[in-house]
Amino acid sequence: MPAARAEHARPEGTPAQPDDAAPAPSSPAPTEGPAGPALDDLSAREILGRLPAPVALLHGPDHRVAYVNDAYEATFGPRPAGVPAAEAMPELDRLSVLPLLDQVLRSGTPRTVKSRRTTEGGSYTVTCTPIAGEGGVLVYAADVTDHAEAAERLRTSERRHRETAVTLQRSLLPQELEQPDDLRIAATYQPGGTDAAVGGDWYDVITLGAGRTALVIGDVMGRGVRAAAVMGQLRTAVRAYARLDLPPHEVIQLLDVLAAEIDASQIATCVYAVHDPNEGQLVYASAGHLPILVRDEDGTVERAADPTGPPLGTGGWVHTSGTIALPPGSTAVLYTDGLVERRSEDIDEGVASLARALSGAKGSPQVVCDRLIRSLGVTAEHDDDVAVLVVQHPARTGADAELFHNAALDLLGGVEAAPRARAFATGVLTSWRFPVELRDLGVLATSELVANSLQHGTPPMRLGLRRTDRRLIVEVTDGDDHLPRRRQAEPADEAGRGISIIASIATSWGSRRTPGGGKAVWCEFALPQ
């Protein structure tokens, strides 16, 4: 490639040199001034040679080496002139520059590759610029090693931070879901892609006793370790409140206060629902969360009403409970917004898409979980956390149905109530073919619970017996809302030992207030397996 030269105009009036005069130098020596040589006094080679960045000039369709400056030789070594770059400059291949050279010549447009690493350990951003009219390309490599290393340290730090948050998040979620007698349950949690910070999605399943089950799903509106930590505190609190066997709206009310105390800047949504197999429905309260969806046996999908209150931590709201049917053969889905929210569409469209996917989703709860995840397009690169809880209330037939029975007796009170209850329990438990020892324990528990209700409760009273494939449940309800407590009776006391007897013979026992006033006191016996 011809070297560029600085041209100087002849001052006006200066005569031209005669033919035999000495020729003028092709490149006059630069004149040093206070700030160094004038730019017009320098040739292109001299300018490129003084650059601290590696520069190469390539010429022709096969990109032969025309020139490399001192910085290029110092970085990559000497390069022979006239040899094609593909042979003489392997570093351009490692920097992914060679494929760009033809593009630059054809298009006449510069091309750049950013922050590419060489085998020597440096990182460079390389720009290839066409030289107009010369059929050549100027290759300029800027050393960005320090920047690339800083960026890599930042990425490593962010990756470790995210891994810590994911580990914390997973450790705070249930390691194994409780499996109630009457329900089949599966859950899936998938953190957002590697570029997304972990959120505060969580779910839980809590067996309440007497066949009842609490289902929980929530989402802390934040990112990283802090959101996961807040989620863990809320999940622990939900389990503690659930043990009180409170109505769903009261649990949400307590969580609302707690969320504000934990961190007023962290808003969370949550659904708390309770399933009672005797009622065939979910009683739920929602703090700003997405609606529960329920698929009937025929594929029809029902959507629970809108949230019964604002998100947790907002305060000043009296929450209420709602209901949605969950009959045998139906499937309920609780989920977080990562499953249905997309930037390109309204969230209601995402919920509608989920309802359509649920309508055709059959199989076990885990199969349904997986199908919903796939149908909604959630992949490992998804930009938000996703939590899904699938709950099935199976319709039992044949031999399986024989393992589940219910029997109930209304008690009118009076001296005949206790003998009637014992006789009823004896007949029912005998018909259910329980071993004699278990039958006698069930009759004793019935007698003590009925006696406690007759002494401390008010009408109406009702005795309920329920068997599942795993346990026998005895429950007595009455119209008084004072819950019993276990206490140590004095030797001279003629009463006060009923609950202590129940606690000593039963696998578990408990009590709760019932809607509309009154209470239920229950106990369970595990069946031999």
Coordinates of C-alpha atoms in Angstrom, one line a residue:
M1 CA 0.0 0.0 0.0
P2 CA 1.5 3.4 -0.9
A3 CA 2.6 5.4 2.1
A4 CA 0.6 8.6 2.8
R5 CA 2.6 11.8 2.5
A6 CA 2.0 15.3 3.8
E7 CA 1.7 17.7 0.9
H8 CA 2.8 21.4 1.2
A9 CA 1.6 24.2 -0.9
R10 CA 4.3 26.4 -2.5
P11 CA 4.1 30.0 -1.3
E12 CA 2.7 32.4 -3.9
G13 CA 5.5 34.0 -6.0
T14 CA 8.1 31.3 -5.3
P15 CA 9.6 30.2 -8.6
A16 CA 9.5 26.5 -9.6
Q17 CA 12.8 24.6 -9.3
P18 CA 14.7 24.0 -12.5
D19 CA 14.9 20.5 -13.9
D20 CA 18.5 20.1 -12.7
A21 CA 17.8 21.3 -9.2
A22 CA 18.1 18.9 -6.3
P23 CA 14.8 17.1 -5.7
A24 CA 12.8 18.1 -2.6
P25 CA 12.7 15.5 0.1
S26 CA 9.7 13.2 -0.1
S27 CA 8.8 13.6 3.5
P28 CA 10.1 16.8 5.2
A29 CA 11.3 16.4 8.7
P30 CA 8.6 17.4 11.2
T31 CA 8.9 20.8 12.8
E32 CA 8.8 20.6 16.5
G33 CA 6.7 23.3 18.2
P34 CA 5.7 24.0 21.8
A35 CA 3.1 21.2 21.7
G36 CA 5.2 18.8 19.5
P37 CA 5.1 18.3 15.8
A38 CA 2.2 19.7 13.8
L39 CA -0.2 17.0 12.5
D40 CA 0.2 18.1 8.9
D41 CA 3.9 17.5 9.2
L42 CA 3.4 13.7 10.0
S43 CA 2.9 10.9 7.6
A44 CA 0.1 8.3 8.1
R45 CA 2.8 5.7 9.1
E46 CA 4.3 8.0 11.6
I47 CA 0.9 8.7 13.1
L48 CA 0.0 5.1 13.3
G49 CA 3.4 4.2 14.6
R50 CA 3.1 6.6 17.6
L51 CA -0.3 5.1 18.7
P52 CA -0.1 3.0 21.9
A53 CA -2.7 0.6 20.6
P54 CA -2.0 -2.3 18.2
V55 CA -2.7 -1.2 14.6
A56 CA -2.4 -3.2 11.3
L57 CA -3.0 -2.3 7.7
L58 CA -4.3 -5.0 5.4
H59 CA -4.5 -4.7 1.6
G60 CA -6.3 -6.5 -1.2
P61 CA -9.0 -9.2 -1.3
D62 CA -6.9 -11.7 0.5
H63 CA -6.0 -9.1 3.2
R64 CA -2.2 -9.1 2.9
V65 CA -0.2 -7.5 5.6
A66 CA 0.9 -4.0 4.5
Y67 CA 1.9 -2.6 7.9
V68 CA 1.8 -3.2 11.6
N69 CA 2.9 -0.6 14.1
D70 CA 5.3 -1.0 17.0
A71 CA 2.5 -1.6 19.5
Y72 CA 1.2 -4.5 17.4
E73 CA 4.6 -6.1 17.2
A74 CA 5.1 -5.7 20.9
T75 CA 1.8 -7.3 21.6
F76 CA 1.6 -10.1 19.0
G77 CA 5.1 -10.2 17.6
P78 CA 6.5 -9.2 14.2
R79 CA 4.3 -9.9 11.1
P80 CA 5.8 -10.4 7.6
A81 CA 4.6 -7.9 5.0
G82 CA 2.8 -9.2 1.9
V83 CA 1.5 -12.4 3.6
P84 CA -2.2 -13.0 3.9
A85 CA -3.6 -12.3 7.3
A86 CA -5.1 -15.7 7.6
E87 CA -1.6 -17.2 7.5
A88 CA 0.5 -14.5 9.2
M89 CA -1.9 -13.2 11.9
P90 CA -3.4 -16.1 13.9
E91 CA -4.4 -13.7 16.6
L92 CA -7.1 -12.2 14.3
D93 CA -8.7 -15.7 14.1
R94 CA -8.6 -16.0 17.9
L95 CA -10.2 -12.6 18.2
S96 CA -13.0 -13.5 15.7
V97 CA -11.8 -10.8 13.3
L98 CA -11.0 -12.7 10.1
P99 CA -14.6 -13.3 9.1
L100 CA -15.3 -9.6 9.4
L101 CA -12.6 -8.5 6.9
D102 CA -14.5 -9.6 3.8
Q103 CA -17.7 -8.0 5.2
V104 CA -15.9 -4.7 5.7
L105 CA -14.5 -4.7 2.2
R106 CA -17.8 -5.5 0.6
S107 CA -20.0 -3.2 2.6
G108 CA -17.6 -0.3 3.1
T109 CA -18.9 -0.2 6.7
P110 CA -16.8 -0.6 9.9
R111 CA -17.3 -3.7 12.0
T112 CA -16.4 -4.2 15.7
V113 CA -16.0 -7.2 18.0
K114 CA -16.0 -6.5 21.7
S115 CA -13.9 -7.8 24.5
R116 CA -12.4 -10.9 23.0
R117 CA -9.8 -12.8 24.9
T118 CA -6.5 -14.0 23.4
T119 CA -4.4 -17.0 24.3
E120 CA -1.9 -14.5 25.7
G121 CA -4.4 -13.6 28.4
G122 CA -5.4 -10.1 27.2
S123 CA -8.8 -8.9 26.1
Y124 CA -9.3 -6.6 23.1
T125 CA -12.1 -4.7 21.4
V126 CA -11.2 -4.7 17.7
T127 CA -12.5 -2.3 15.1
C128 CA -12.0 -3.0 11.3
T129 CA -12.4 0.2 9.2
P130 CA -12.3 0.2 5.4
I131 CA -9.8 2.5 3.7
A132 CA -11.6 4.4 1.0
G133 CA -10.2 3.9 -2.5
E134 CA -7.3 1.7 -1.3
G135 CA -9.1 -1.7 -1.1
G136 CA -7.7 -2.1 2.4
V137 CA -8.8 -2.5 6.0
L138 CA -7.3 -0.8 9.0
V139 CA -7.4 -3.0 12.1
Y140 CA -7.4 -1.2 15.5
A141 CA -7.2 -3.2 18.7
A142 CA -8.0 -1.5 22.0
D143 CA -6.8 -3.2 25.1
V144 CA -9.7 -3.7 27.5
T145 CA -8.2 -6.3 29.7
D146 CA -8.7 -4.3 32.9
H147 CA -12.3 -3.6 32.0
A148 CA -12.9 -7.2 31.1
E149 CA -11.4 -8.5 34.3
A150 CA -13.4 -6.0 36.3
A151 CA -16.6 -7.1 34.5
E152 CA -15.7 -10.8 35.1
R153 CA -15.2 -10.1 38.8
L154 CA -18.6 -8.4 38.9
R155 CA -20.2 -11.3 37.1
T156 CA -18.6 -13.8 39.5
S157 CA -19.8 -11.7 42.5
E158 CA -23.3 -11.5 41.1
R159 CA -23.3 -15.3 40.3
R160 CA -22.2 -16.1 43.8
H161 CA -24.8 -13.8 45.3
R162 CA -27.5 -15.4 43.1
E163 CA -26.3 -18.9 44.1
T164 CA -26.5 -17.9 47.7
A165 CA -30.0 -16.6 47.3
V166 CA -31.1 -19.7 45.4
T167 CA -29.6 -21.9 48.0
L168 CA -31.3 -19.9 50.8
Q169 CA -34.6 -19.9 48.8
R170 CA -34.6 -23.6 48.3
S171 CA -33.6 -24.4 51.9
L172 CA -36.6 -22.3 53.2
L173 CA -39.1 -24.1 50.9
P174 CA -40.5 -27.5 52.1
Q175 CA -38.0 -30.2 51.4
E176 CA -40.9 -32.7 51.3
L177 CA -44.5 -31.8 51.0
E178 CA -47.0 -33.2 53.5
Q179 CA -49.4 -35.5 51.9
P180 CA -52.9 -35.4 53.4
D181 CA -55.2 -38.4 53.4
D182 CA -57.8 -36.9 51.1
L183 CA -55.6 -34.9 48.7
R184 CA -52.8 -35.6 46.3
I185 CA -50.3 -32.7 46.0
A186 CA -47.2 -31.7 44.0
A187 CA -45.3 -28.4 43.8
T188 CA -42.7 -26.9 41.5
Y189 CA -40.3 -24.1 42.1
Q190 CA -38.1 -22.7 39.3
P191 CA -35.8 -19.7 39.9
G192 CA -35.5 -17.1 37.2
G193 CA -32.7 -17.4 34.5
T194 CA -29.1 -16.8 35.3
D195 CA -29.5 -13.1 34.6
A196 CA -32.4 -12.7 36.9
A197 CA -32.2 -12.1 40.7
V198 CA -34.0 -14.7 42.8
G199 CA -37.3 -13.6 44.2
G200 CA -39.3 -14.5 47.3
D201 CA -41.8 -17.1 45.9
W202 CA -42.9 -19.8 48.4
Y203 CA -45.5 -22.5 49.0
D204 CA -46.5 -24.8 51.8
V205 CA -48.8 -27.6 52.7
I206 CA -49.9 -27.9 56.4
T207 CA -52.0 -30.7 57.8
L208 CA -54.3 -29.2 60.5
G209 CA -55.7 -32.4 61.9
A210 CA -59.2 -33.9 61.7
G211 CA -58.6 -34.4 58.0
R212 CA -58.2 -30.6 57.2
T213 CA -55.3 -29.2 55.2
A214 CA -54.0 -25.7 54.8
L215 CA -52.5 -24.7 51.4
V216 CA -50.3 -21.7 51.1
I217 CA -48.6 -19.8 48.2
G218 CA -47.0 -16.4 48.3
D219 CA -44.6 -14.0 46.6
V220 CA -42.4 -11.4 48.2
M221 CA -42.1 -8.4 45.8
G222 CA -38.3 -8.1 46.0
R223 CA -35.1 -9.7 44.8
G224 CA -32.1 -11.4 46.2
V225 CA -31.2 -12.7 49.6
R226 CA -33.3 -10.1 51.4
A227 CA -36.5 -11.2 49.6
A228 CA -35.7 -14.9 50.3
A229 CA -35.1 -14.1 54.0
V230 CA -38.4 -12.2 54.3
M231 CA -40.1 -15.1 52.6
G232 CA -38.6 -17.5 55.1
Q233 CA -39.9 -15.5 58.0
L234 CA -43.4 -15.3 56.5
R235 CA -43.5 -19.0 55.8
T236 CA -42.5 -19.8 59.4
A237 CA -45.1 -17.4 60.7
V238 CA -47.8 -19.0 58.5
R239 CA -47.0 -22.5 59.9
A240 CA -47.2 -21.1 63.5
Y241 CA -50.6 -19.3 62.8
A242 CA -51.9 -22.4 61.1
R243 CA -51.4 -24.4 64.2
L244 CA -53.9 -22.1 65.9
D245 CA -56.4 -23.4 63.4
L246 CA -57.7 -20.0 62.7
P247 CA -60.0 -19.1 59.8
P248 CA -58.1 -18.1 56.6
H249 CA -58.8 -14.3 56.9
E250 CA -57.5 -14.2 60.4
V251 CA -54.3 -15.9 59.4
I252 CA -53.9 -13.3 56.6
Q253 CA -54.7 -10.5 59.0
L254 CA -51.9 -11.6 61.4
L255 CA -49.5 -11.9 58.4
D256 CA -50.3 -8.4 57.3
V257 CA -49.2 -7.0 60.6
L258 CA -46.1 -9.2 60.7
A259 CA -45.0 -8.3 57.2
A260 CA -45.1 -4.6 58.0
E261 CA -43.0 -5.3 61.1
I262 CA -40.4 -7.4 59.3
D263 CA -39.8 -4.8 56.5
A264 CA -42.3 -2.1 55.6
S265 CA -40.5 -1.8 52.2
Q266 CA -41.1 -5.4 51.2
I267 CA -44.7 -6.0 49.9
A268 CA -45.9 -9.6 49.6
T269 CA -48.9 -11.3 48.2
C270 CA -50.3 -14.5 49.6
V271 CA -53.2 -17.0 49.4
Y272 CA -54.1 -19.1 52.5
A273 CA -56.7 -21.8 51.9
V274 CA -58.1 -24.6 54.0
H275 CA -59.7 -27.8 52.7
D276 CA -62.1 -29.8 54.8
P277 CA -63.0 -33.2 53.2
N278 CA -66.5 -33.0 54.8
E279 CA -67.3 -29.8 53.0
G280 CA -65.9 -30.4 49.5
Q281 CA -64.6 -26.8 49.1
L282 CA -61.6 -24.5 49.7
V283 CA -62.1 -21.7 52.2
Y284 CA -59.5 -19.1 51.4
A285 CA -58.3 -15.6 51.9
S286 CA -56.1 -13.7 49.4
A287 CA -53.8 -10.8 50.1
G288 CA -53.4 -9.3 46.6
H289 CA -52.6 -12.7 45.1
L290 CA -53.6 -14.2 41.8
P291 CA -56.9 -16.3 41.8
I292 CA -57.0 -20.0 42.5
L293 CA -58.1 -22.1 39.5
V294 CA -60.1 -25.3 39.9
R295 CA -60.6 -27.8 37.1
D296 CA -63.7 -30.0 37.5
E297 CA -63.8 -33.6 36.4
D298 CA -65.3 -32.7 33.0
G299 CA -62.5 -30.1 32.2
T300 CA -64.4 -27.0 33.2
V301 CA -62.2 -24.5 34.9
E302 CA -63.6 -22.2 37.6
R303 CA -61.7 -19.1 38.8
A304 CA -61.9 -17.9 42.4
A305 CA -63.1 -14.4 43.1
D306 CA -60.7 -11.5 43.0
P307 CA -58.4 -11.0 46.0
T308 CA -60.2 -10.5 49.3
G309 CA -57.7 -7.8 50.4
P310 CA -54.6 -5.9 49.4
P311 CA -51.0 -7.3 49.6
L312 CA -49.4 -8.0 53.0
G313 CA -47.7 -5.1 54.7
T314 CA -50.1 -2.4 53.5
G315 CA -52.1 -2.4 56.8
G316 CA -55.4 -0.8 57.5
W317 CA -57.6 -3.5 55.8
V318 CA -60.0 -6.0 57.3
H319 CA -59.6 -9.2 55.3
T320 CA -62.4 -11.6 54.6
S321 CA -62.6 -15.2 53.5
G322 CA -64.1 -16.6 50.2
T323 CA -64.9 -20.1 49.1
I324 CA -64.5 -22.2 45.9
A325 CA -65.8 -25.7 45.4
L326 CA -63.3 -28.6 45.3
P327 CA -65.4 -31.7 44.8
P328 CA -64.0 -35.2 44.3
G329 CA -62.3 -35.5 40.9
S330 CA -61.3 -31.8 40.8
T331 CA -57.8 -30.2 40.6
A332 CA -56.9 -26.8 42.1
V333 CA -53.8 -24.8 41.0
L334 CA -52.2 -22.1 43.1
Y335 CA -49.3 -20.2 41.5
T336 CA -47.2 -17.0 41.5
D337 CA -47.1 -14.3 38.9
G338 CA -44.0 -15.6 37.2
L339 CA -46.1 -18.4 35.6
V340 CA -48.6 -16.0 33.9
E341 CA -47.1 -12.5 33.7
R342 CA -45.4 -11.5 30.4
R343 CA -44.2 -8.0 29.4
S344 CA -46.0 -8.3 26.1
E345 CA -49.5 -9.0 27.5
D346 CA -51.9 -8.2 30.2
I347 CA -51.7 -10.5 33.2
D348 CA -55.4 -11.5 32.8
E349 CA -54.5 -12.9 29.4
G350 CA -51.8 -15.0 31.2
V351 CA -54.3 -16.3 33.7
A352 CA -56.7 -17.2 30.8
S353 CA -53.9 -19.1 29.1
L354 CA -53.2 -21.0 32.3
A355 CA -56.9 -21.8 32.6
R356 CA -56.9 -23.2 29.0
A357 CA -53.8 -25.3 29.8
L358 CA -55.3 -26.6 33.0
S359 CA -58.5 -27.6 31.2
G360 CA -56.6 -30.2 29.2
A361 CA -54.1 -31.2 31.8
K362 CA -54.6 -34.7 33.2
G363 CA -52.5 -37.1 35.2
S364 CA -50.9 -37.0 38.6
P365 CA -50.3 -33.7 40.3
Q366 CA -46.6 -33.7 39.3
V367 CA -47.5 -34.4 35.7
V368 CA -50.0 -31.5 35.8
C369 CA -47.3 -29.3 37.2
D370 CA -44.9 -30.1 34.5
R371 CA -47.5 -29.7 31.7
L372 CA -48.5 -26.3 33.0
I373 CA -44.9 -25.1 33.1
R374 CA -44.4 -26.2 29.5
S375 CA -47.7 -24.9 28.2
L376 CA -46.9 -21.4 29.6
G377 CA -43.5 -21.4 28.0
V378 CA -41.4 -21.4 31.2
T379 CA -37.8 -22.4 30.5
A380 CA -34.5 -22.3 32.4
E381 CA -34.0 -18.8 30.9
H382 CA -37.3 -17.5 32.2
D383 CA -36.8 -14.0 33.7
D384 CA -38.9 -14.5 36.9
D385 CA -39.3 -17.1 39.6
V386 CA -42.2 -19.5 39.2
A387 CA -43.9 -21.5 42.0
V388 CA -46.8 -23.8 41.3
L389 CA -48.9 -25.9 43.7
V390 CA -51.2 -28.5 42.3
V391 CA -53.9 -30.1 44.5
Q392 CA -56.1 -33.0 43.5
H393 CA -59.1 -34.2 45.4
P394 CA -59.4 -37.7 43.9
A395 CA -62.7 -39.4 43.2
R396 CA -62.5 -42.8 44.8
T397 CA -64.3 -45.9 43.6
G398 CA -64.2 -49.6 44.3
A399 CA -61.8 -51.0 46.9
D400 CA -60.2 -47.6 47.4
A401 CA -63.5 -46.0 48.3
E402 CA -64.0 -48.7 51.0
L403 CA -61.1 -47.2 52.9
F404 CA -62.9 -43.8 53.3
H405 CA -66.1 -43.6 55.4
N406 CA -68.0 -40.9 57.3
A407 CA -70.7 -41.2 60.0
A408 CA -72.4 -38.6 62.1
L409 CA -75.0 -38.4 64.9
D410 CA -76.8 -35.3 66.2
L411 CA -76.8 -35.2 70.0
L412 CA -79.8 -33.5 71.7
G413 CA -78.2 -33.4 75.1
G414 CA -79.5 -34.8 78.4
V415 CA -78.4 -37.9 80.3
E416 CA -79.1 -40.2 77.3
A417 CA -76.6 -38.4 75.0
A418 CA -73.4 -40.1 76.2
P419 CA -74.8 -43.7 76.1
R420 CA -76.3 -43.0 72.6
A421 CA -72.9 -41.7 71.4
R422 CA -71.1 -44.7 72.8
A423 CA -73.5 -47.1 71.2
F424 CA -73.3 -45.3 67.9
A425 CA -69.5 -45.3 67.9
T426 CA -69.4 -49.0 68.8
G427 CA -71.7 -50.0 65.9
V428 CA -69.9 -47.8 63.4
L429 CA -66.4 -48.8 64.3
T430 CA -67.4 -52.5 64.3
S431 CA -68.9 -52.1 60.8
W432 CA -65.6 -50.6 59.7
R433 CA -63.8 -53.7 60.8
F434 CA -61.4 -52.1 63.1
P435 CA -59.3 -54.3 65.5
V436 CA -61.0 -54.6 68.9
E437 CA -58.2 -52.5 70.6
L438 CA -58.6 -49.6 68.2
R439 CA -62.4 -49.8 68.4
D440 CA -62.3 -49.6 72.2
L441 CA -60.0 -46.6 72.1
G442 CA -62.3 -44.9 69.6
V443 CA -65.4 -45.5 71.8
L444 CA -63.4 -44.2 74.9
A445 CA -62.4 -41.1 73.0
T446 CA -66.1 -40.6 71.9
S447 CA -67.3 -40.9 75.5
E448 CA -64.7 -38.3 76.8
L449 CA -65.3 -35.8 74.0
V450 CA -69.1 -36.0 74.3
A451 CA -68.9 -35.7 78.1
N452 CA -66.7 -32.6 77.8
S453 CA -69.2 -31.1 75.4
L454 CA -72.1 -31.9 77.6
Q455 CA -70.4 -30.3 80.6
H456 CA -68.8 -27.2 79.0
G457 CA -70.7 -26.7 75.7
T458 CA -74.1 -25.7 74.5
P459 CA -76.4 -27.2 71.9
P460 CA -76.5 -28.0 69.0
M461 CA -74.0 -30.9 69.5
R462 CA -72.9 -33.4 66.8
L463 CA -70.6 -36.4 66.8
G464 CA -68.7 -37.2 63.7
L465 CA -66.6 -40.3 62.9
R466 CA -64.3 -40.5 59.9
R467 CA -61.9 -43.1 58.7
T468 CA -59.3 -42.7 55.9
D469 CA -56.7 -45.2 54.7
R470 CA -54.4 -43.9 57.4
R471 CA -56.3 -42.8 60.5
L472 CA -59.6 -42.7 62.5
I473 CA -60.9 -39.3 63.4
V474 CA -63.4 -38.6 66.2
E475 CA -64.9 -35.0 66.3
V476 CA -67.5 -33.4 68.5
T477 CA -69.0 -29.9 67.7
D478 CA -71.2 -27.7 69.9
G479 CA -72.4 -24.2 70.1
D480 CA -70.0 -22.8 72.7
D481 CA -66.8 -21.1 71.4
H482 CA -64.6 -21.6 74.5
L483 CA -61.8 -23.9 73.5
P484 CA -60.8 -26.6 75.9
R485 CA -57.2 -26.8 77.3
R486 CA -55.3 -29.6 78.9
R487 CA -54.7 -29.1 82.6
Q488 CA -53.5 -31.1 85.5
A489 CA -56.4 -32.2 87.6
E490 CA -56.1 -32.4 91.4
P491 CA -56.5 -35.8 93.1
A492 CA -59.7 -34.8 94.7
D493 CA -61.2 -33.4 91.5
E494 CA -64.1 -35.4 90.1
A495 CA -63.8 -33.8 86.6
G496 CA -61.2 -32.2 84.4
R497 CA -59.4 -35.3 83.2
G498 CA -61.2 -35.8 79.9
I499 CA -58.7 -33.9 77.7
S500 CA -55.8 -35.4 79.5
I501 CA -57.2 -38.8 78.7
I502 CA -57.7 -37.9 75.1
A503 CA -54.1 -36.6 74.8
S504 CA -52.7 -39.8 76.3
I505 CA -54.6 -42.3 74.2
A506 CA -54.8 -40.5 70.8
T507 CA -52.1 -39.9 68.2
S508 CA -53.1 -36.2 68.2
W509 CA -55.9 -33.9 69.3
G510 CA -56.9 -30.3 68.9
S511 CA -59.8 -27.8 68.8
R512 CA -60.9 -24.9 66.7
R513 CA -63.7 -22.4 66.5
T514 CA -66.3 -23.0 63.8
P515 CA -67.8 -20.4 61.4
G516 CA -70.9 -18.8 62.9
G517 CA -69.9 -19.5 66.5
G518 CA -69.2 -22.7 68.4
K519 CA -66.2 -25.1 68.4
A520 CA -65.0 -28.5 67.3
V521 CA -62.8 -30.7 69.4
W522 CA -61.2 -33.7 67.7
C523 CA -58.7 -36.5 68.1
E524 CA -57.0 -38.9 65.7
F525 CA -55.7 -42.5 65.9
A526 CA -53.2 -43.8 63.4
L527 CA -54.3 -47.0 61.7
P528 CA -51.9 -50.0 61.7
Q529 CA -50.2 -50.2 58.2

